[in-house]
Structure formats: C-alpha cells, structure tokens
Tab-separated table of C-alpha atoms and ligand atoms in Angstrom:
chain	number	residue	atom	x	y	z
F	1	MET	CA	2.515	-23.163	-13.352
F	2	ASP	CA	1.467	-24.289	-9.914
F	3	LYS	CA	4.969	-25.592	-9.349
F	4	THR	CA	6.476	-22.236	-10.211
F	5	ARG	CA	4.037	-20.430	-7.994
F	6	ARG	CA	4.693	-22.775	-5.125
F	7	GLY	CA	8.417	-22.383	-5.586
F	8	PHE	CA	8.039	-18.650	-5.548
F	9	LEU	CA	5.860	-18.711	-2.459
F	10	ALA	CA	8.138	-21.078	-0.630
F	11	GLY	CA	11.068	-18.786	-1.371
F	12	MET	CA	9.027	-15.861	-0.260
F	13	ALA	CA	7.938	-17.521	2.950
F	14	ALA	CA	11.554	-18.377	3.718
F	15	CYS	CA	12.597	-14.802	3.097
F	16	ALA	CA	9.770	-13.337	5.086
F	17	GLY	CA	10.363	-15.684	7.985
F	18	GLY	CA	7.884	-18.354	7.001
F	19	ALA	CA	4.719	-16.660	8.167
F	20	LEU	CA	2.885	-16.793	4.846
F	21	SER	CA	1.613	-20.175	3.885
F	22	ALA	CA	1.665	-21.162	0.242
F	23	GLY	CA	-1.286	-20.049	-1.826
F	24	SER	CA	-3.157	-18.362	0.950
F	25	ALA	CA	-3.114	-15.214	2.975
F	26	ASN	CA	-4.490	-17.264	5.827
F	27	SER	CA	-1.190	-17.492	7.627
F	28	THR	CA	-0.680	-18.360	11.209
F	29	VAL	CA	0.933	-15.423	12.850
F	30	ALA	CA	3.946	-16.279	14.918
F	31	PRO	CA	5.052	-13.220	16.817
F	32	ARG	CA	8.615	-13.369	18.006
F	33	SER	CA	7.636	-12.410	21.478
F	34	LYS	CA	4.149	-12.034	22.835
F	35	SER	CA	5.097	-9.262	25.181
F	36	VAL	CA	6.693	-7.282	22.377
F	37	ILE	CA	3.962	-7.450	19.742
F	38	SER	CA	0.914	-6.122	21.469
F	39	ASN	CA	-1.188	-5.439	18.394
F	40	ALA	CA	-3.753	-8.054	17.490
F	41	ALA	CA	-5.701	-5.951	14.988
F	42	ASN	CA	-3.844	-7.438	12.058
F	43	ILE	CA	-5.293	-10.883	12.716
F	44	SER	CA	-8.543	-9.749	11.103
F	45	ARG	CA	-6.650	-8.939	7.932
F	46	LEU	CA	-5.558	-12.544	7.621
F	47	ARG	CA	-9.019	-14.016	7.493
F	48	LYS	CA	-9.747	-17.001	5.409
F	49	GLY	CA	-11.515	-16.148	2.192
F	50	GLY	CA	-11.852	-17.028	-1.434
F	51	SER	CA	-11.824	-20.649	-0.452
F	52	ALA	CA	-14.429	-23.085	-1.742
F	53	ASN	CA	-16.139	-23.194	1.634
F	54	SER	CA	-16.585	-19.477	2.172
F	55	ASN	CA	-19.063	-17.010	0.715
F	56	ASP	CA	-16.993	-14.022	1.773
F	57	PRO	CA	-15.827	-11.776	-1.047
F	58	TRP	CA	-12.078	-11.468	-1.363
F	59	VAL	CA	-9.248	-9.389	-2.770
F	60	GLU	CA	-6.683	-11.207	-4.868
F	61	ILE	CA	-3.125	-9.946	-4.716
F	62	ASP	CA	-1.182	-10.777	-7.849
F	63	ALA	CA	2.359	-11.752	-6.857
F	64	GLN	CA	3.640	-11.850	-10.447
F	65	ALA	CA	2.355	-8.342	-11.129
F	66	PHE	CA	4.133	-7.042	-8.025
F	67	ARG	CA	7.251	-8.906	-9.131
F	68	ASN	CA	7.032	-7.161	-12.512
F	69	ASN	CA	6.503	-3.725	-10.977
F	70	VAL	CA	9.408	-4.117	-8.557
F	71	ARG	CA	11.649	-4.968	-11.513
F	72	GLU	CA	10.373	-1.983	-13.467
F	73	VAL	CA	10.832	0.447	-10.571
F	74	SER	CA	14.297	-0.970	-9.960
F	75	ARG	CA	15.096	-0.386	-13.632
F	76	MET	CA	13.784	3.194	-13.448
F	77	ALA	CA	15.944	3.681	-10.337
F	78	GLY	CA	19.057	2.388	-12.078
F	79	GLY	CA	19.249	-0.528	-9.666
F	80	THR	CA	19.164	1.624	-6.522
F	81	PRO	CA	17.691	-0.435	-3.652
F	82	ILE	CA	13.999	0.188	-3.010
F	83	MET	CA	12.503	1.142	0.331
F	84	ALA	CA	8.862	0.187	-0.229
F	85	PRO	CA	6.274	2.241	1.673
F	86	VAL	CA	3.312	-0.002	2.486
F	87	LYS	CA	1.447	2.635	4.457
F	88	ASN	CA	-2.345	2.924	4.685
F	89	ASN	CA	-2.710	-0.850	4.803
F	90	ALA	CA	-0.503	-1.132	1.700
F	91	TYR	CA	-2.627	1.412	-0.174
F	92	GLY	CA	-5.706	-0.631	0.674
F	93	LEU	CA	-4.424	-3.989	-0.505
F	94	GLY	CA	-3.410	-5.406	2.880
F	95	ASP	CA	-0.048	-4.723	4.491
F	96	THR	CA	0.357	-8.142	6.074
F	97	VAL	CA	0.127	-9.769	2.637
F	98	VAL	CA	1.800	-7.137	0.454
F	99	GLY	CA	4.526	-6.321	3.017
F	100	PRO	CA	6.015	-9.838	3.212
F	101	LEU	CA	5.594	-10.253	-0.556
F	102	LEU	CA	7.578	-7.095	-1.323
F	103	ALA	CA	10.119	-7.845	1.398
F	104	SER	CA	10.788	-11.212	-0.264
F	105	MET	CA	12.124	-9.501	-3.396
F	106	PRO	CA	15.855	-8.800	-3.576
F	107	GLU	CA	15.419	-5.313	-5.078
F	108	VAL	CA	13.432	-4.267	-1.998
F	109	SER	CA	15.879	-3.637	0.811
F	110	ARG	CA	13.421	-2.260	3.362
F	111	LEU	CA	9.813	-1.289	4.024
F	112	ALA	CA	8.276	1.915	5.375
F	113	CYS	CA	5.012	2.696	7.144
F	114	VAL	CA	3.303	5.667	8.804
F	115	ARG	CA	1.551	4.040	11.764
F	116	VAL	CA	2.999	2.143	14.680
F	117	SER	CA	0.306	-0.515	14.255
F	118	GLU	CA	1.396	-1.046	10.640
F	119	GLY	CA	5.016	-1.589	11.575
F	120	LEU	CA	4.032	-4.070	14.267
F	121	ALA	CA	1.682	-5.866	11.865
F	122	LEU	CA	4.525	-6.206	9.347
F	123	ARG	CA	6.797	-7.716	11.988
F	124	ALA	CA	4.006	-10.036	13.127
F	125	ALA	CA	3.528	-11.116	9.509
F	126	GLY	CA	7.139	-12.205	9.436
F	127	VAL	CA	8.970	-9.324	7.759
F	128	ARG	CA	12.621	-9.436	8.791
F	129	LYS	CA	14.052	-6.677	6.621
F	130	PRO	CA	14.521	-3.166	8.074
F	131	ILE	CA	11.337	-1.118	8.512
F	132	LEU	CA	11.151	2.665	8.872
F	133	ASN	CA	8.189	4.361	10.483
F	134	MET	CA	7.815	7.754	8.776
F	135	SER	CA	5.620	9.624	11.278
F	136	GLU	CA	6.414	11.420	14.530
F	137	VAL	CA	5.331	9.227	17.437
F	138	THR	CA	5.051	9.469	21.218
F	139	GLU	CA	7.684	8.271	23.669
F	140	GLU	CA	5.724	5.108	24.435
F	141	GLU	CA	5.467	4.383	20.738
F	142	ILE	CA	9.164	4.990	20.157
F	143	GLU	CA	9.787	2.335	22.785
F	144	GLU	CA	7.395	-0.086	21.117
F	145	LEU	CA	8.948	0.500	17.690
F	146	VAL	CA	12.505	0.034	18.944
F	147	LEU	CA	11.559	-3.179	20.748
F	148	ASN	CA	10.239	-4.451	17.435
F	149	ASP	CA	13.353	-3.392	15.569
F	150	ILE	CA	11.591	-0.634	13.619
F	151	GLU	CA	13.519	2.552	12.868
F	152	ILE	CA	11.949	5.830	13.863
F	153	THR	CA	11.621	9.248	12.277
F	154	CYS	CA	11.888	12.551	14.058
F	155	TRP	CA	11.583	16.169	13.078
F	156	LEU	CA	10.469	18.063	16.200
F	157	ASP	CA	12.721	20.506	18.053
F	158	ASP	CA	12.477	18.591	21.322
F	159	ALA	CA	13.240	15.171	19.762
F	160	GLY	CA	16.553	14.994	21.645
F	161	GLU	CA	15.064	15.155	25.134
F	162	ARG	CA	12.438	12.582	24.288
F	163	LEU	CA	14.986	10.223	22.729
F	164	ASP	CA	17.197	10.609	25.819
F	165	ARG	CA	14.358	9.501	28.083
F	166	VAL	CA	13.400	6.500	25.938
F	167	ALA	CA	17.016	5.420	25.410
F	168	LYS	CA	17.528	5.561	29.162
F	169	ARG	CA	14.517	3.314	29.744
F	170	LEU	CA	15.634	0.874	27.031
F	171	GLY	CA	19.321	1.020	27.907
F	172	LYS	CA	20.356	1.434	24.286
F	173	PRO	CA	20.579	4.075	21.559
F	174	ILE	CA	17.640	4.601	19.217
F	175	PRO	CA	17.976	4.315	15.428
F	176	VAL	CA	16.651	7.581	14.019
F	177	HIS	CA	16.066	9.002	10.546
F	178	PHE	CA	16.033	12.803	10.260
F	179	PHE	CA	13.052	13.885	8.154
F	180	ILE	CA	13.921	17.187	6.477
F	181	ASP	CA	11.274	19.506	5.037
F	182	THR	CA	12.794	21.004	1.885
F	183	GLY	CA	9.580	22.603	0.649
F	184	LEU	CA	6.637	20.206	0.801
F	185	ASN	CA	5.694	22.020	4.010
F	186	ARG	CA	3.862	19.020	5.347
F	187	GLU	CA	6.207	17.332	7.768
F	188	GLY	CA	9.897	17.337	8.637
F	189	MET	CA	12.405	19.717	10.226
F	190	PRO	CA	12.653	22.803	7.980
F	191	TYR	CA	15.919	22.546	6.031
F	192	ASP	CA	17.112	26.032	6.920
F	193	ARG	CA	17.281	25.292	10.637
F	194	ALA	CA	18.082	21.583	10.454
F	195	LEU	CA	21.879	21.664	10.744
F	196	PRO	CA	22.290	22.607	14.443
F	197	TRP	CA	19.359	20.323	15.324
F	198	MET	CA	21.010	17.382	13.567
F	199	GLN	CA	24.329	18.227	15.186
F	200	ASP	CA	22.731	18.214	18.619
F	201	LEU	CA	20.934	14.913	18.034
F	202	ALA	CA	23.967	13.187	16.560
F	203	ARG	CA	26.055	14.109	19.630
F	204	ARG	CA	23.639	12.448	22.034
F	205	PRO	CA	24.525	8.910	23.151
F	206	SER	CA	20.777	8.177	22.982
F	207	VAL	CA	20.761	8.573	19.201
F	208	LYS	CA	22.096	6.291	16.532
F	209	VAL	CA	21.705	8.168	13.238
F	210	ALA	CA	20.250	5.654	10.780
F	211	GLY	CA	19.220	7.948	7.950
F	212	ILE	CA	18.200	11.296	6.565
F	213	TYR	CA	15.399	11.956	4.098
F	214	THR	CA	13.119	14.440	2.434
F	215	MET	CA	9.952	14.313	0.314
F	216	PHE	CA	9.228	16.087	-2.965
F	217	ILE	CA	6.064	17.852	-4.129
F	218	HIS	CA	5.881	16.205	-7.590
F	219	ASP	CA	6.652	19.202	-9.738
F	220	ILE	CA	9.900	18.889	-11.597
F	221	GLU	CA	11.138	22.502	-11.247
F	222	HIS	CA	10.170	22.696	-7.576
F	223	ASP	CA	11.641	19.249	-6.899
F	224	LYS	CA	14.964	20.372	-8.373
F	225	VAL	CA	15.042	23.286	-5.942
F	226	GLN	CA	14.213	20.923	-3.077
F	227	LEU	CA	16.982	18.591	-4.193
F	228	MET	CA	19.453	21.477	-4.174
F	229	ARG	CA	18.443	22.361	-0.594
F	230	PHE	CA	18.743	18.753	0.497
F	231	ASN	CA	22.158	18.352	-1.173
F	232	ARG	CA	23.425	21.531	0.444
F	233	LEU	CA	22.333	20.371	3.894
F	234	ILE	CA	23.987	16.993	3.362
F	235	ALA	CA	27.235	18.667	2.269
F	236	GLU	CA	27.208	20.945	5.308
F	237	ALA	CA	26.490	18.033	7.636
F	238	ARG	CA	29.350	16.034	6.157
F	239	LYS	CA	31.679	19.000	6.630
F	240	GLU	CA	30.679	18.997	10.294
F	241	ASP	CA	31.230	15.225	10.529
F	242	ILE	CA	27.580	14.594	11.363
F	243	PRO	CA	26.796	10.974	10.569
F	244	LEU	CA	23.852	10.624	8.165
F	245	GLY	CA	23.265	6.916	7.624
F	246	LEU	CA	21.011	6.030	4.718
F	247	VAL	CA	20.189	8.998	2.465
F	248	HIS	CA	16.813	8.710	0.695
F	249	ALA	CA	14.393	11.044	-1.033
F	250	SER	CA	12.664	9.735	-4.121
F	251	PRO	CA	8.978	8.740	-4.338
F	252	SER	CA	7.674	7.266	-7.619
F	253	TYR	CA	7.497	10.608	-9.430
F	254	THR	CA	11.151	11.532	-9.001
F	255	THR	CA	12.213	7.905	-9.444
F	256	PHE	CA	10.904	8.386	-12.989
F	257	TYR	CA	11.942	12.002	-13.564
F	258	LEU	CA	14.881	12.963	-11.345
F	259	PRO	CA	17.695	10.384	-11.326
F	260	GLU	CA	19.899	12.765	-9.286
F	261	ALA	CA	17.540	12.172	-6.343
F	262	ARG	CA	18.176	8.432	-6.064
F	263	PHE	CA	20.789	8.581	-3.297
F	264	ASP	CA	21.115	5.295	-1.319
F	265	SER	CA	17.515	4.139	-1.746
F	266	VAL	CA	14.373	5.193	-3.609
F	267	ARG	CA	11.145	5.313	-1.632
F	268	SER	CA	8.720	4.484	-4.400
F	269	ALA	CA	5.303	3.065	-3.596
F	270	THR	CA	2.459	3.765	-5.997
F	271	ALA	CA	4.491	2.581	-9.000
F	272	LEU	CA	4.959	-0.754	-7.212
F	273	PHE	CA	1.166	-0.893	-6.988
F	274	GLY	CA	0.815	-0.349	-10.738
F	275	LEU	CA	0.031	3.386	-10.802
F	276	TYR	CA	2.062	5.633	-13.088
F	277	PRO	CA	3.221	8.981	-11.642
F	278	ASP	CA	1.631	10.737	-14.642
F	279	ALA	CA	0.419	10.115	-18.185
F	280	ASN	CA	3.858	10.621	-19.749
F	281	ALA	CA	5.330	7.897	-17.560
F	282	VAL	CA	3.179	5.256	-19.291
F	283	SER	CA	5.695	5.010	-22.115
F	284	MET	CA	8.633	4.774	-19.713
F	285	ALA	CA	7.759	1.549	-17.890
F	286	ASP	CA	5.425	-1.405	-18.098
F	287	LEU	CA	3.543	-1.417	-14.796
F	288	LYS	CA	0.820	-3.958	-14.097
F	289	TYR	CA	-2.318	-3.776	-11.985
F	290	VAL	CA	-1.838	-5.888	-8.883
F	291	TRP	CA	-5.299	-6.782	-7.587
F	292	ARG	CA	-8.715	-8.285	-8.265
F	293	LEU	CA	-12.025	-8.136	-6.377
F	294	ARG	CA	-14.122	-11.279	-6.400
F	295	ALA	CA	-17.232	-12.754	-4.818
F	296	ARG	CA	-19.497	-15.746	-5.302
F	297	ILE	CA	-23.135	-15.733	-6.357
F	298	VAL	CA	-25.222	-16.453	-3.243
F	299	ARG	CA	-28.722	-16.134	-4.729
F	300	LEU	CA	-30.311	-16.411	-8.174
F	301	GLU	CA	-33.968	-15.483	-8.664
F	302	GLN	CA	-36.338	-14.697	-11.489
F	303	LEU	CA	-38.411	-11.546	-11.175
F	304	GLN	CA	-41.647	-10.799	-12.998
F	305	ARG	CA	-42.264	-7.587	-14.878
F	306	GLY	CA	-43.132	-4.727	-12.508
F	307	GLU	CA	-41.256	-5.990	-9.475
F	308	THR	CA	-38.802	-3.643	-7.775
F	309	VAL	CA	-35.238	-4.362	-6.777
F	310	GLY	CA	-33.450	-3.271	-3.620
F	311	PHE	CA	-34.168	-0.424	-1.216
F	312	GLY	CA	-36.123	2.480	-2.416
F	313	PRO	CA	-37.616	1.152	-4.640
F	314	LYS	CA	-35.298	2.703	-7.201
F	315	TYR	CA	-35.448	0.101	-9.915
F	316	THR	CA	-38.393	-1.685	-11.488
F	317	VAL	CA	-37.878	-4.520	-13.943
F	318	GLU	CA	-39.655	-4.064	-17.249
F	319	LYS	CA	-39.489	-7.683	-18.322
F	320	PRO	CA	-38.874	-11.047	-16.677
F	321	THR	CA	-35.399	-10.709	-15.230
F	322	THR	CA	-32.876	-13.032	-13.602
F	323	LEU	CA	-30.896	-11.422	-10.822
F	324	ALA	CA	-27.740	-12.684	-9.163
F	325	LEU	CA	-26.798	-11.480	-5.687
F	326	LEU	CA	-23.166	-10.906	-4.732
F	327	PRO	CA	-22.315	-10.504	-1.038
F	328	VAL	CA	-20.017	-7.529	-1.611
F	329	GLY	CA	-21.032	-3.901	-1.233
F	330	SER	CA	-20.066	-0.326	-0.638
F	331	THR	CA	-18.454	-0.888	2.763
F	332	ASP	CA	-16.204	-3.460	1.147
F	333	GLY	CA	-14.933	-0.720	-1.146
F	334	TYR	CA	-17.006	-1.459	-4.249
F	335	PRO	CA	-18.408	2.014	-5.021
F	336	SER	CA	-22.164	2.679	-4.772
F	337	SER	CA	-21.856	4.526	-8.061
F	338	ALA	CA	-21.152	1.191	-9.755
F	339	VAL	CA	-24.928	0.726	-10.061
F	340	ASN	CA	-25.957	1.253	-13.700
F	341	ASN	CA	-22.352	2.158	-14.536
F	342	CYS	CA	-20.168	-0.892	-13.964
F	343	LYS	CA	-20.195	-4.494	-15.106
F	344	VAL	CA	-19.259	-7.730	-13.423
F	345	MET	CA	-17.750	-10.752	-15.123
F	346	ILE	CA	-19.200	-14.193	-14.477
F	347	GLY	CA	-17.779	-16.963	-16.611
F	348	ASP	CA	-16.711	-15.118	-19.735
F	349	HIS	CA	-19.645	-12.752	-19.881
F	350	LEU	CA	-20.053	-9.208	-18.566
F	351	TYR	CA	-23.296	-8.375	-16.749
F	352	PRO	CA	-24.604	-4.972	-15.574
F	353	VAL	CA	-24.825	-3.951	-11.928
F	354	VAL	CA	-28.450	-2.887	-11.294
F	355	GLY	CA	-30.934	-1.923	-8.600
F	356	SER	CA	-29.242	-0.230	-5.704
F	357	MET	CA	-26.000	-0.896	-3.904
F	358	SER	CA	-26.168	-1.684	-0.225
F	359	SER	CA	-23.395	-1.854	2.305
F	360	ALA	CA	-22.790	-5.549	1.754
F	361	HIS	CA	-24.622	-6.448	-1.467
F	362	THR	CA	-24.412	-5.974	-5.202
F	363	ILE	CA	-27.190	-7.017	-7.587
F	364	VAL	CA	-26.363	-8.147	-11.094
F	365	ASP	CA	-28.784	-8.643	-13.989
F	366	VAL	CA	-27.812	-11.939	-15.592
F	367	SER	CA	-30.866	-12.231	-17.892
F	368	GLU	CA	-28.814	-11.837	-21.040
F	369	LYS	CA	-27.016	-15.146	-20.474
F	370	PRO	CA	-28.570	-16.764	-17.428
F	371	ASP	CA	-26.535	-19.973	-17.429
F	372	VAL	CA	-24.852	-19.168	-14.121
F	373	SER	CA	-25.121	-20.966	-10.792
F	374	ILE	CA	-25.025	-20.235	-7.106
F	375	GLY	CA	-21.402	-20.498	-6.030
F	376	ASP	CA	-20.033	-19.233	-9.351
F	377	VAL	CA	-17.234	-16.713	-8.994
F	378	ALA	CA	-18.052	-13.168	-10.077
F	379	THR	CA	-15.215	-10.763	-10.760
F	380	LEU	CA	-15.856	-7.097	-10.064
F	381	VAL	CA	-12.349	-5.813	-10.745
F	382	ASP	CA	-9.799	-7.642	-12.873
F	383	PRO	CA	-6.720	-6.364	-14.738
F	384	ASP	CA	-7.103	-9.106	-17.334
F	385	HIS	CA	-10.298	-7.649	-18.803
F	386	LYS	CA	-10.284	-4.102	-20.151
F	387	GLU	CA	-13.903	-3.328	-19.156
F	388	ILE	CA	-13.301	-4.165	-15.508
F	389	GLU	CA	-9.630	-3.314	-15.016
F	390	PRO	CA	-9.128	-1.094	-11.948
F	391	ARG	CA	-8.802	2.178	-13.841
F	392	ALA	CA	-11.866	1.417	-15.997
F	393	VAL	CA	-14.057	0.516	-13.019
F	394	ALA	CA	-12.905	3.641	-11.186
F	395	LYS	CA	-13.686	5.794	-14.207
F	396	GLN	CA	-17.128	4.249	-14.738
F	397	ALA	CA	-17.881	4.795	-11.051
F	398	GLY	CA	-16.637	8.378	-11.234
F	399	ILE	CA	-13.760	8.014	-8.780
F	400	GLY	CA	-9.973	7.753	-9.089
F	401	HIS	CA	-8.023	4.544	-9.499
F	402	TYR	CA	-6.089	5.291	-6.308
F	403	SER	CA	-9.324	5.818	-4.332
F	404	LEU	CA	-10.828	2.587	-5.593
F	405	MET	CA	-7.812	0.628	-4.370
F	406	SER	CA	-7.160	2.497	-1.142
F	407	ARG	CA	-10.777	2.215	0.052
F	408	LEU	CA	-10.894	-1.569	-0.052
F	409	ASN	CA	-12.097	-2.691	3.348
F	410	ALA	CA	-9.174	-3.851	5.482
F	411	LEU	CA	-11.394	-6.661	6.807
F	412	LEU	CA	-11.858	-8.309	3.404
F	413	PRO	CA	-9.871	-11.522	3.145
F	414	ARG	CA	-6.778	-11.295	0.960
F	415	LYS	CA	-5.681	-14.135	-1.227
F	416	LEU	CA	-2.213	-14.226	-2.725
F	417	VAL	CA	-2.276	-15.675	-6.228
G	1	PLP	C1	3.810	7.784	0.556
G	1	PLP	C2	5.191	8.207	0.636
G	1	PLP	C3	6.117	7.784	-0.334
G	1	PLP	C4	5.709	6.996	-1.556
G	1	PLP	O1	5.307	7.888	-2.565
G	1	PLP	P1	4.715	7.373	-3.970
G	1	PLP	O2	4.370	8.623	-4.669
G	1	PLP	O3	3.537	6.535	-3.642
G	1	PLP	O4	5.777	6.601	-4.641
G	1	PLP	C5	7.435	8.158	-0.148
G	1	PLP	N1	7.822	8.899	0.900
G	1	PLP	C6	6.966	9.341	1.835
G	1	PLP	C7	7.457	10.165	2.967
G	1	PLP	C8	5.619	9.013	1.737
G	1	PLP	O5	4.756	9.454	2.658
C-alpha cells in the first residue's frame, strides 16, 4: 500500500515539477524566478501538520478519491480533457496541494482560477500545465499573469487598449480567452455584441487568442438556449476567420446533462471534489468525498457533577464526566453548530461534541468509553464513517456540504494521504 502511494506521489511530483514531497503537503517551494513570483501568501498553506510532533489540527486530502473522481468526470465527459477550476483555495481544500495533485492526472489538461494570487500560488507549487485565470484583472495583474505563463480572460469593451499597453511593455502578445455571457448575466461580454469586439481583439498584434468560453446557469432548458447562442457566435466567428483557440463551456452540471456542450474541454470542478450536480446525478457516477478533518486530544480531565463547561456557562455536567479537548474550532471551519449536534470519532467510537464551541477549541464528552489518551487522533469529518461523512456533518450542523468544505481555514495544514 505504502509502495503504491509512494509510487503515485513520486509520479505526481515529477509531473507537477517536483515541488510536492512524498506523503506530506510540507513541500519546499521552489519558485522559478524570485522576481516573477512575488506572492508569498501561499507559504502559510504549506505548513507542517498532522505529524507526530505537532498538535495542530489538519485537513487530509485523499489522493485516491480525487483520482476516482477525475476518472468519473472524464467518463461523464466522454473522455474530453478536463480543465479543473481550483478557485477559492480549491473550494477550501488548499489549492497548492489539490492543484498539483489534479495537474498530475492525465485526464486534467489544465487548471483554472479566479484570483491572480491563486494562479501564482499554483505556479509556485510546481504546476506546469496551462492555467487560465477566469476573472477580469488590472493591467499590472495581466503583466504578472503573463510573466508566470498564466492565460488571461477578458470581457470588457476596452480590453484591446489595455492589452496593447501591456503587450508593448512585455514585448510579446498576450494569450487571451474571450469570456462570453450567453445568459448567466454575471460576467462576460454579452453574446449579442461579442462578434465585432472579438474581431477587433483578434486583429491586434497584442492579442494571441487562446480560447473562448461561456458559463451556464444550471437549468437544462435555459442551458440549451445558452448553448445555441454560443454555437451561433462560434459559427459566425469562424465565418469571419476569427481565431478561437480552445472552446470550453461545461461546468459539472452540463458535463452530466448536456454532452453537446463538451467542446474541447470541460470545466468541471465540484464533481472532482465529490459533489454531485443534483440528486439525480447520484446514480450516474460514483463520486467520492475527498477530505477529512482531524486533530489530536490535547487535554483529558474529569469533571464533577455541577461543574460548567466552556464560556457562558452554557453547559453543566449532571454526573461525573470525562472531557477531551481538541484544538480545532469555528475559525478552522468546524461549525459552532456542531455542539450537541455532531459527533467525533476517536479510536472506533463516536463521542458527542458538548459545551460550547470556541474559535480554536472543541470539547468532546468521552465518558461513555473513556479509554482514550492525550495525543490520540480525533476525526471530526471522515468519508469512511457514515455518521461523520462530510454531508452528514454538514446536515447535523445545519449547513450545506459545499459550505462546510469551502469554509475550511486556509491556514490549516494540509496533508496528502
Ligand atoms: C466555478 C466555475 C466552474 C466550475 O463549476 P462547477 O459547477 O463547480 O463544476 C466552471 N466555470 C466557471 C467560469 C466557474 O466560475
């Protein structure tokens, strides 16, 4: 088992440029050029944790589960290459760990992000595959992205003038994806005035057209209309000999439900992270949860009847009680509403979360089976146990599965397992 895992990680490290060390997210970052990568924020995401000599809580990233989900999404996409969005710190899981992991898989041809800092962090973490930044950015940021070999998106009317100025400074054309708004009405150049805008951009020596894309609203009838608009624009552009580069459109929902929207690459993310686009999709693919939340017991004490627990005091013990303290709390992303609602696994037993949650602490009543020790690993979220799998914990805490994952503190150490 260890051999297989090591082999996998070694292959991954080679693919990703060798920045991830086997068995640990604690990689040494080797930026290609100091002057190019100016962002140091990602270092904090690569903290040591989950090791025998640390009491920090940690998030485990399950490489095999990601491997499974990439295969499943690829199958749903009929083998179309995947552009994997790892925005919002890889949906909370840690872009500098998840990004290189996904980039190491052959079905994933590129990554996408929505912040300049994310793109730079991915490069610093060793990702060598193409990366697309999907937000509009300033001229200075365009320059920074291009210097780090990250493709840019534009949709504003004055994109041409700005690209001219940056290209002049850099002395080379800028790889650009046209983002077309076909009806989401969130971002993009509206489809009905996109053609002359694209024509103008494509004629400029400052622009190298790298792609064109749109985004659906996740409603099958509406998405079909959007697809028709997108197809019509593409046909018109081709008639005018406007180069288009990579054509892409499909998030997870349409990857499952609209095969006509696959084009050159699907842009599926949440399915890679184990979330189905809707309840019907559960029977269509076998997606796995990809993360765990763990911490070690740092205190074990017996309380006498009548003593109170935590701030407030909100909770009074009615009989002699043994409490275990876990150094993980609401600011780490474990919801405050877990108190009295969620359980934590220590050894093979589930114990209730009691008292009150604080920003960095969780209190667990271990009286029922008190044969636990300081240093024992407690698991707060774990796909392998139904009662504490991510969706179950989210439900017990009264929040969504997506929120539970995406609110994990970016500063928590990540451990690739
Ligand atoms: C987030 C995002 C995606 C991924 O969508 P999922 O529903 O998570 O698969 C794709 N494209 C764009 C433009 C996005 O912002």
